[in-house]
Amino acid sequence: MAVNNVKGTRDIIGEEANAFNYIENLLKQICELFAYNEVRPPVMEYSELFVRGVGESSDVVRKEMYTFLDKGERSITLRPEFTAGIMRLIIQNKLLNTNELPFKAYYVGPVFRYERPQLGRYRQFTQFGVEAVGNNSPEIDVETIVLAYTILNSLNLENVSIKINTLGDDESRENYKKALKQYFEKYLDQMCPDCHSRYELNPLRILDCKVPEDQKIVEGAPKMKDFLSENAKNRFNKVLSLLDDLSIPYVVDDTLVRGLDYYSETVYEFHYTSKNGTNYGAIGAGGHYDKLVAELGGPNAAGVGFSFGVDRLYSVLRDDDLLETGLDNPVEIYVMPMGELAKPLALQVAAELRVSGYRTDMCFEDVKLGNMFKRAERKGASFAIIIGENEVNNQEVIIKNMETTVQVNCPLEKLIETISKEMGDECCGDGCQCHCKEN
Ligand code: HAM
């Protein structure tokens, strides 16, 4: 019996893989425009990093981590998110010991969570995100939102809803947690077992409970906004007024608390519903964190960042037909050897064309010429190069223009020059970008 993929994972093939590349490349370009540089942390970290960083009360740590003992009996976890790992990378490599703060980084890669697989929810998925660490200002929070907004605009995703809220400073949150405990105490015996431990560990997490009966109780719970200190209120108002100045649309959502424990002050999420009405959940989310770096053994430094779910970005772009621009990747030239004798020369010709920058494929199977032409067509080739025994003997090839069907014989030494001309890549002298050898 064949072995299938692991539940909750999937294969990304063909057009979908092209689309992922298109999305990730576009996101990288925009991050670089905002002066963020790429970092590549390992996929696995010591489990303690996530327990301390993401927090013991979060569902991610309590239920969703892929954790195992390695052969040295160390507890290892496949990253369930990037932020804690990026903080570890920053601390370990002493990247905050500089005047050039904030340290600004972007990242992309697979993330693992043992969740119930459903629409837009996988056990392995791809996140693309940024972190800016070492600055505590409202302006840097806003820069990350502007960056995310620019990305969504560049992907032509209109009507994205940006939800924003504040979790306040320590003082605000402590007061709020006390009020939540008082409120939920009355209902605890009607609530799910998870909410019992949330009540003990972090009552804020109860606000995220997905059990419908519990959600009804949550509706009547006290609101964060009524417990904000003056400082927290002022900071949040500053963030909102900066967003107004930049004409970034947002909706203040005072029920937004985020599911990871490290957040303080500004938190935000990006939501989008496909034109056919499908909602895959948040396409991205993030926020500010005051204590995470210190919690992980680093200096006192605040940070802010967000992650997009690339799988969800792909789904909404596909649903709304917004992917055409990134998908065309046709072969330019298809090399067709006729018989064993022609194969070595075909490999040589393909190699030469590739060195000159032509996207080239060749036929490896012994099929009839007509069949090879069909393959060339399916691959979108502009030219076919036919090599038979005669061509090998005469050290030449036949070049066929697939559109006009005109074909010419071409000596090997004139191959690139002829193809360049046929393609309209005339050499225009020094510094020209054409494929011509004389260039
Ligand atoms: P998060 O909200 O847990 O935040 O995940 C960010 C995004 O990852 C979500 O908005 C969603 O698009 C995607 N995502 C999450 N779970 C799944 C899943 N099971 N399948 C597919 N996509 C999923 C974080 O991970 C934070 N580290 C974000 C952040 C960065 N905060 C500050 N900096």
Tab-separated table of N, CA, C and O in Angstrom, residues 213-305:
chain	number	residue	atom	x	y	z
A	213	GLU	N	-21.624	28.065	23.913
A	213	GLU	CA	-22.249	28.436	25.201
A	213	GLU	C	-21.340	29.402	25.966
A	213	GLU	O	-21.804	30.370	26.585
A	214	ASP	N	-20.025	29.124	25.897
A	214	ASP	CA	-19.072	29.992	26.600
A	214	ASP	C	-19.009	31.373	25.952
A	214	ASP	O	-18.866	32.399	26.636
A	215	GLN	N	-19.159	31.381	24.600
A	215	GLN	CA	-19.092	32.669	23.899
A	215	GLN	C	-20.203	33.603	24.372
A	215	GLN	O	-19.997	34.810	24.478
A	216	LYS	N	-21.369	32.994	24.670
A	216	LYS	CA	-22.499	33.825	25.156
A	216	LYS	C	-22.123	34.488	26.480
A	216	LYS	O	-22.422	35.645	26.727
A	217	ILE	N	-21.439	33.718	27.340
A	217	ILE	CA	-21.010	34.264	28.635
A	217	ILE	C	-19.959	35.352	28.411
A	217	ILE	O	-19.990	36.414	29.039
A	218	VAL	N	-19.062	35.083	27.435
A	218	VAL	CA	-17.982	36.038	27.134
A	218	VAL	C	-18.564	37.394	26.705
A	218	VAL	O	-18.030	38.459	27.040
A	219	GLU	N	-19.687	37.339	25.970
A	219	GLU	CA	-20.289	38.600	25.474
A	219	GLU	C	-20.529	39.615	26.586
A	219	GLU	O	-20.390	40.818	26.401
A	220	GLY	N	-20.889	39.105	27.776
A	220	GLY	CA	-21.208	40.038	28.863
A	220	GLY	C	-20.000	40.409	29.720
A	220	GLY	O	-20.144	41.136	30.717
A	221	ALA	N	-18.804	39.935	29.333
A	221	ALA	CA	-17.607	40.171	30.160
A	221	ALA	C	-17.172	41.633	30.102
A	221	ALA	O	-17.485	42.341	29.137
A	222	PRO	N	-16.463	42.120	31.135
A	222	PRO	CA	-15.938	43.489	31.091
A	222	PRO	C	-15.050	43.694	29.860
A	222	PRO	O	-14.514	42.723	29.329
A	223	LYS	N	-14.926	44.948	29.414
A	223	LYS	CA	-14.136	45.262	28.209
A	223	LYS	C	-12.805	45.909	28.596
A	223	LYS	O	-12.745	46.726	29.511
A	224	MET	N	-11.769	45.526	27.846
A	224	MET	CA	-10.417	46.043	28.104
A	224	MET	C	-10.404	47.574	28.170
A	224	MET	O	-9.729	48.169	29.005
A	225	LYS	N	-11.172	48.195	27.252
A	225	LYS	CA	-11.076	49.670	27.130
A	225	LYS	C	-11.426	50.389	28.441
A	225	LYS	O	-10.966	51.495	28.690
A	226	ASP	N	-12.210	49.721	29.302
A	226	ASP	CA	-12.590	50.361	30.558
A	226	ASP	C	-11.511	50.219	31.632
A	226	ASP	O	-11.683	50.695	32.751
A	227	PHE	N	-10.420	49.529	31.320
A	227	PHE	CA	-9.368	49.308	32.328
A	227	PHE	C	-8.027	49.886	31.898
A	227	PHE	O	-7.010	49.627	32.520
A	228	LEU	N	-8.036	50.663	30.817
A	228	LEU	CA	-6.756	51.194	30.309
A	228	LEU	C	-6.243	52.312	31.202
A	228	LEU	O	-7.008	53.189	31.611
A	229	SER	N	-4.938	52.294	31.472
A	229	SER	CA	-4.322	53.405	32.200
A	229	SER	C	-4.264	54.611	31.255
A	229	SER	O	-4.416	54.449	30.032
A	230	GLU	N	-4.006	55.792	31.803
A	230	GLU	CA	-3.915	56.998	30.963
A	230	GLU	C	-2.835	56.825	29.898
A	230	GLU	O	-3.033	57.147	28.730
A	231	ASN	N	-1.673	56.274	30.334
A	231	ASN	CA	-0.558	56.092	29.396
A	231	ASN	C	-0.957	55.187	28.240
A	231	ASN	O	-0.652	55.458	27.076
A	232	ALA	N	-1.625	54.073	28.588
A	232	ALA	CA	-2.007	53.099	27.553
A	232	ALA	C	-3.012	53.731	26.590
A	232	ALA	O	-2.926	53.544	25.377
A	233	LYS	N	-3.966	54.509	27.165
A	233	LYS	CA	-4.967	55.173	26.312
A	233	LYS	C	-4.288	56.136	25.339
A	233	LYS	O	-4.570	56.153	24.143
A	234	ASN	N	-3.341	56.934	25.901
A	234	ASN	CA	-2.674	57.931	25.064
A	234	ASN	C	-1.876	57.269	23.949
A	234	ASN	O	-1.872	57.711	22.808
A	235	ARG	N	-1.195	56.168	24.322
A	235	ARG	CA	-0.361	55.488	23.324
A	235	ARG	C	-1.251	54.950	22.185
A	235	ARG	O	-0.931	55.097	21.001
A	236	PHE	N	-2.370	54.347	22.571
A	236	PHE	CA	-3.264	53.768	21.552
A	236	PHE	C	-3.859	54.873	20.672
A	236	PHE	O	-3.908	54.745	19.443
A	237	ASN	N	-4.269	55.983	21.309
A	237	ASN	CA	-4.832	57.085	20.520
A	237	ASN	C	-3.816	57.632	19.533
A	237	ASN	O	-4.151	58.033	18.421
A	238	LYS	N	-2.540	57.630	19.964
A	238	LYS	CA	-1.473	58.109	19.068
A	238	LYS	C	-1.371	57.171	17.852
A	238	LYS	O	-1.282	57.640	16.707
A	239	VAL	N	-1.398	55.855	18.114
A	239	VAL	CA	-1.331	54.894	17.002
A	239	VAL	C	-2.482	55.168	16.024
A	239	VAL	O	-2.285	55.260	14.809
A	240	LEU	N	-3.686	55.344	16.577
A	240	LEU	CA	-4.853	55.545	15.709
A	240	LEU	C	-4.734	56.853	14.924
A	240	LEU	O	-5.051	56.898	13.727
A	241	SER	N	-4.218	57.910	15.575
A	241	SER	CA	-4.164	59.179	14.839
A	241	SER	C	-3.079	59.125	13.755
A	241	SER	O	-3.247	59.708	12.676
A	242	LEU	N	-1.993	58.373	14.021
A	242	LEU	CA	-0.976	58.219	12.972
A	242	LEU	C	-1.554	57.446	11.778
A	242	LEU	O	-1.275	57.767	10.619
A	243	LEU	N	-2.371	56.455	12.068
A	243	LEU	CA	-3.006	55.686	10.978
A	243	LEU	C	-3.954	56.598	10.195
A	243	LEU	O	-4.000	56.546	8.962
A	244	ASP	N	-4.684	57.454	10.927
A	244	ASP	CA	-5.588	58.407	10.251
A	244	ASP	C	-4.789	59.316	9.329
A	244	ASP	O	-5.168	59.555	8.186
A	245	ASP	N	-3.651	59.832	9.852
A	245	ASP	CA	-2.817	60.734	9.032
A	245	ASP	C	-2.400	60.058	7.735
A	245	ASP	O	-2.223	60.705	6.705
A	246	LEU	N	-2.182	58.741	7.801
A	246	LEU	CA	-1.698	58.011	6.617
A	246	LEU	C	-2.852	57.421	5.798
A	246	LEU	O	-2.630	56.657	4.863
A	247	SER	N	-4.090	57.779	6.193
A	247	SER	CA	-5.301	57.263	5.522
A	247	SER	C	-5.338	55.744	5.453
A	247	SER	O	-5.746	55.150	4.455
A	248	ILE	N	-4.885	55.093	6.529
A	248	ILE	CA	-5.000	53.629	6.598
A	248	ILE	C	-6.323	53.314	7.300
A	248	ILE	O	-6.525	53.720	8.444
A	249	PRO	N	-7.220	52.611	6.615
A	249	PRO	CA	-8.509	52.327	7.242
A	249	PRO	C	-8.390	51.218	8.286
A	249	PRO	O	-7.616	50.285	8.103
A	250	TYR	N	-9.130	51.339	9.378
A	250	TYR	CA	-9.081	50.311	10.419
A	250	TYR	C	-10.405	50.317	11.178
A	250	TYR	O	-11.191	51.267	11.063
A	251	VAL	N	-10.630	49.239	11.915
A	251	VAL	CA	-11.800	49.172	12.782
A	251	VAL	C	-11.296	48.822	14.175
A	251	VAL	O	-10.560	47.840	14.333
A	252	VAL	N	-11.634	49.615	15.173
A	252	VAL	CA	-11.245	49.260	16.542
A	252	VAL	C	-12.176	48.150	17.011
A	252	VAL	O	-13.394	48.298	16.944
A	253	ASP	N	-11.587	47.024	17.415
A	253	ASP	CA	-12.388	45.879	17.848
A	253	ASP	C	-11.964	45.527	19.277
A	253	ASP	O	-10.905	44.934	19.495
A	254	ASP	N	-12.801	45.915	20.241
A	254	ASP	CA	-12.349	45.743	21.633
A	254	ASP	C	-12.491	44.305	22.135
A	254	ASP	O	-12.211	44.012	23.283
A	255	THR	N	-12.894	43.390	21.223
A	255	THR	CA	-12.906	41.971	21.629
A	255	THR	C	-11.613	41.274	21.183
A	255	THR	O	-11.390	40.106	21.493
A	256	LEU	N	-10.766	41.986	20.435
A	256	LEU	CA	-9.547	41.351	19.885
A	256	LEU	C	-8.474	41.250	20.977
A	256	LEU	O	-8.000	42.272	21.482
A	257	VAL	N	-8.128	40.012	21.365
A	257	VAL	CA	-7.102	39.859	22.416
A	257	VAL	C	-5.897	39.039	21.946
A	257	VAL	O	-4.876	39.009	22.594
A	258	ARG	N	-6.000	38.338	20.772
A	258	ARG	CA	-4.925	37.498	20.227
A	258	ARG	C	-4.661	36.296	21.145
A	258	ARG	O	-4.818	36.359	22.355
A	259	GLY	N	-4.259	35.196	20.521
A	259	GLY	CA	-4.151	33.940	21.270
A	259	GLY	C	-2.787	33.622	21.859
A	259	GLY	O	-2.609	32.574	22.451
A	260	LEU	N	-1.809	34.514	21.667
A	260	LEU	CA	-0.461	34.230	22.174
A	260	LEU	C	-0.189	35.179	23.340
A	260	LEU	O	-0.617	36.330	23.310
A	261	ASP	N	0.544	34.681	24.347
A	261	ASP	CA	0.607	35.426	25.609
A	261	ASP	C	1.520	36.654	25.610
A	261	ASP	O	1.497	37.437	26.540
A	262	TYR	N	2.373	36.804	24.581
A	262	TYR	CA	3.405	37.846	24.721
A	262	TYR	C	2.936	39.267	24.410
A	262	TYR	O	3.671	40.219	24.616
A	263	TYR	N	1.725	39.437	23.919
A	263	TYR	CA	1.338	40.776	23.461
A	263	TYR	C	1.042	41.755	24.591
A	263	TYR	O	0.578	41.378	25.665
A	264	SER	N	1.314	43.027	24.305
A	264	SER	CA	0.893	44.136	25.169
A	264	SER	C	0.602	45.302	24.222
A	264	SER	O	1.043	45.269	23.067
A	265	GLU	N	-0.114	46.308	24.709
A	265	GLU	CA	-0.437	47.487	23.879
A	265	GLU	C	-1.092	47.073	22.546
A	265	GLU	O	-1.991	46.249	22.563
A	266	THR	N	-0.569	47.591	21.411
A	266	THR	CA	-1.273	47.424	20.122
A	266	THR	C	-1.322	45.970	19.628
A	266	THR	O	-0.280	45.302	19.572
A	267	VAL	N	-2.512	45.513	19.279
A	267	VAL	CA	-2.628	44.225	18.574
A	267	VAL	C	-3.532	44.432	17.352
A	267	VAL	O	-4.397	45.311	17.361
A	268	TYR	N	-3.291	43.642	16.298
A	268	TYR	CA	-4.097	43.831	15.083
A	268	TYR	C	-4.201	42.547	14.278
A	268	TYR	O	-3.403	41.626	14.445
A	269	GLU	N	-5.244	42.494	13.444
A	269	GLU	CA	-5.454	41.339	12.568
A	269	GLU	C	-5.956	41.822	11.213
A	269	GLU	O	-6.612	42.870	11.128
A	270	PHE	N	-5.668	41.046	10.161
A	270	PHE	CA	-6.129	41.376	8.808
A	270	PHE	C	-7.146	40.321	8.372
A	270	PHE	O	-6.841	39.127	8.421
A	271	HIS	N	-8.333	40.776	7.980
A	271	HIS	CA	-9.391	39.844	7.564
A	271	HIS	C	-9.833	40.166	6.148
A	271	HIS	O	-9.878	41.334	5.747
A	272	TYR	N	-10.179	39.112	5.427
A	272	TYR	CA	-10.601	39.287	4.037
A	272	TYR	C	-11.588	38.181	3.696
A	272	TYR	O	-11.346	37.022	4.032
A	273	THR	N	-12.674	38.546	3.067
A	273	THR	CA	-13.637	37.532	2.621
A	273	THR	C	-13.592	37.486	1.101
A	273	THR	O	-13.720	38.533	0.449
A	274	SER	N	-13.390	36.280	0.539
A	274	SER	CA	-13.355	36.152	-0.925
A	274	SER	C	-14.691	36.587	-1.511
A	274	SER	O	-15.717	36.554	-0.823
A	275	LYS	N	-14.680	36.935	-2.818
A	275	LYS	CA	-15.928	37.420	-3.442
A	275	LYS	C	-17.023	36.359	-3.373
A	275	LYS	O	-18.198	36.668	-3.353
A	276	ASN	N	-16.617	35.058	-3.338
A	276	ASN	CA	-17.638	33.997	-3.250
A	276	ASN	C	-18.109	33.785	-1.803
A	276	ASN	O	-18.838	32.839	-1.518
A	277	GLY	N	-17.663	34.648	-0.901
A	277	GLY	CA	-18.150	34.593	0.484
A	277	GLY	C	-17.321	33.713	1.414
A	277	GLY	O	-17.632	33.618	2.593
A	278	THR	N	-16.256	33.069	0.871
A	278	THR	CA	-15.467	32.185	1.733
A	278	THR	C	-14.577	33.001	2.659
A	278	THR	O	-13.930	33.957	2.229
A	279	ASN	N	-14.565	32.586	3.912
A	279	ASN	CA	-13.684	33.240	4.884
A	279	ASN	C	-12.756	32.187	5.468
A	279	ASN	O	-13.212	31.198	6.019
A	280	TYR	N	-11.448	32.403	5.285
A	280	TYR	CA	-10.468	31.404	5.743
A	280	TYR	C	-9.943	31.718	7.137
A	280	TYR	O	-9.002	31.103	7.585
A	281	GLY	N	-10.530	32.701	7.815
A	281	GLY	CA	-9.969	33.167	9.088
A	281	GLY	C	-9.002	34.304	8.787
A	281	GLY	O	-8.865	34.715	7.630
A	282	ALA	N	-8.336	34.809	9.809
A	282	ALA	CA	-7.433	35.959	9.605
A	282	ALA	C	-6.353	35.573	8.599
A	282	ALA	O	-5.802	34.477	8.660
A	283	ILE	N	-6.063	36.491	7.635
A	283	ILE	CA	-4.974	36.205	6.687
A	283	ILE	C	-3.634	36.634	7.276
A	283	ILE	O	-2.587	36.260	6.776
A	284	GLY	N	-3.674	37.398	8.350
A	284	GLY	CA	-2.435	37.808	9.002
A	284	GLY	C	-2.765	38.465	10.326
A	284	GLY	O	-3.915	38.865	10.557
A	285	ALA	N	-1.756	38.548	11.191
A	285	ALA	CA	-2.022	39.121	12.511
A	285	ALA	C	-0.705	39.442	13.199
A	285	ALA	O	0.341	38.880	12.866
A	286	GLY	N	-0.789	40.326	14.183
A	286	GLY	CA	0.435	40.647	14.914
A	286	GLY	C	0.184	41.626	16.028
A	286	GLY	O	-0.957	41.822	16.461
A	287	GLY	N	1.255	42.256	16.466
A	287	GLY	CA	1.125	43.230	17.527
A	287	GLY	C	2.443	43.494	18.225
A	287	GLY	O	3.505	43.015	17.818
A	288	HIS	N	2.290	44.266	19.311
A	288	HIS	CA	3.433	44.783	20.055
A	288	HIS	C	3.705	43.862	21.250
A	288	HIS	O	2.780	43.266	21.801
A	289	TYR	N	4.970	43.741	21.628
A	289	TYR	CA	5.300	42.953	22.823
A	289	TYR	C	6.401	43.683	23.605
A	289	TYR	O	7.402	44.104	23.037
A	290	ASP	N	6.155	43.863	24.918
A	290	ASP	CA	7.083	44.615	25.770
A	290	ASP	C	8.118	43.721	26.417
A	290	ASP	O	9.260	44.101	26.609
A	291	LYS	N	7.670	42.519	26.828
A	291	LYS	CA	8.458	41.726	27.774
A	291	LYS	C	9.097	40.490	27.160
A	291	LYS	O	9.814	39.777	27.835
A	292	LEU	N	8.810	40.208	25.910
A	292	LEU	CA	9.222	38.924	25.338
A	292	LEU	C	10.744	38.753	25.330
A	292	LEU	O	11.265	37.707	25.710
A	293	VAL	N	11.459	39.795	24.925
A	293	VAL	CA	12.920	39.689	24.828
A	293	VAL	C	13.497	39.437	26.224
A	293	VAL	O	14.322	38.527	26.413
A	294	ALA	N	13.033	40.208	27.215
A	294	ALA	CA	13.536	40.037	28.590
A	294	ALA	C	13.143	38.654	29.128
A	294	ALA	O	13.939	37.978	29.772
A	295	GLU	N	11.925	38.240	28.830
A	295	GLU	CA	11.425	36.928	29.282
A	295	GLU	C	12.322	35.792	28.784
A	295	GLU	O	12.496	34.776	29.453
A	296	LEU	N	12.927	36.003	27.629
A	296	LEU	CA	13.773	34.954	27.045
A	296	LEU	C	15.252	35.163	27.375
A	296	LEU	O	16.122	34.548	26.755
A	297	GLY	N	15.523	36.047	28.333
A	297	GLY	CA	16.903	36.212	28.807
A	297	GLY	C	17.666	37.342	28.132
A	297	GLY	O	18.872	37.483	28.333
A	298	GLY	N	16.978	38.157	27.336
A	298	GLY	CA	17.637	39.276	26.657
A	298	GLY	C	17.442	40.571	27.427
A	298	GLY	O	16.879	40.572	28.523
A	299	PRO	N	17.911	41.683	26.851
A	299	PRO	CA	17.741	42.981	27.521
A	299	PRO	C	16.276	43.426	27.503
A	299	PRO	O	15.449	42.811	26.840
A	300	ASN	N	15.989	44.510	28.220
A	300	ASN	CA	14.643	45.083	28.168
A	300	ASN	C	14.468	45.749	26.830
A	300	ASN	O	15.055	46.801	26.588
A	301	ALA	N	13.733	45.152	25.957
A	301	ALA	CA	13.543	45.756	24.632
A	301	ALA	C	12.167	45.361	24.135
A	301	ALA	O	11.784	44.199	24.219
A	302	ALA	N	11.451	46.367	23.634
A	302	ALA	CA	10.115	46.081	23.097
A	302	ALA	C	10.232	45.753	21.611
A	302	ALA	O	11.222	46.081	20.966
A	303	GLY	N	9.221	45.113	21.096
A	303	GLY	CA	9.201	44.805	19.669
A	303	GLY	C	7.784	44.803	19.145
A	303	GLY	O	6.808	44.898	19.904
A	304	VAL	N	7.675	44.704	17.826
A	304	VAL	CA	6.356	44.623	17.195
A	304	VAL	C	6.538	43.873	15.885
A	304	VAL	O	7.609	43.931	15.270
A	305	GLY	N	5.514	43.158	15.477
A	305	GLY	CA	5.613	42.428	14.209
A	305	GLY	C	4.299	41.788	13.853
A	305	GLY	O	3.304	41.894	14.580
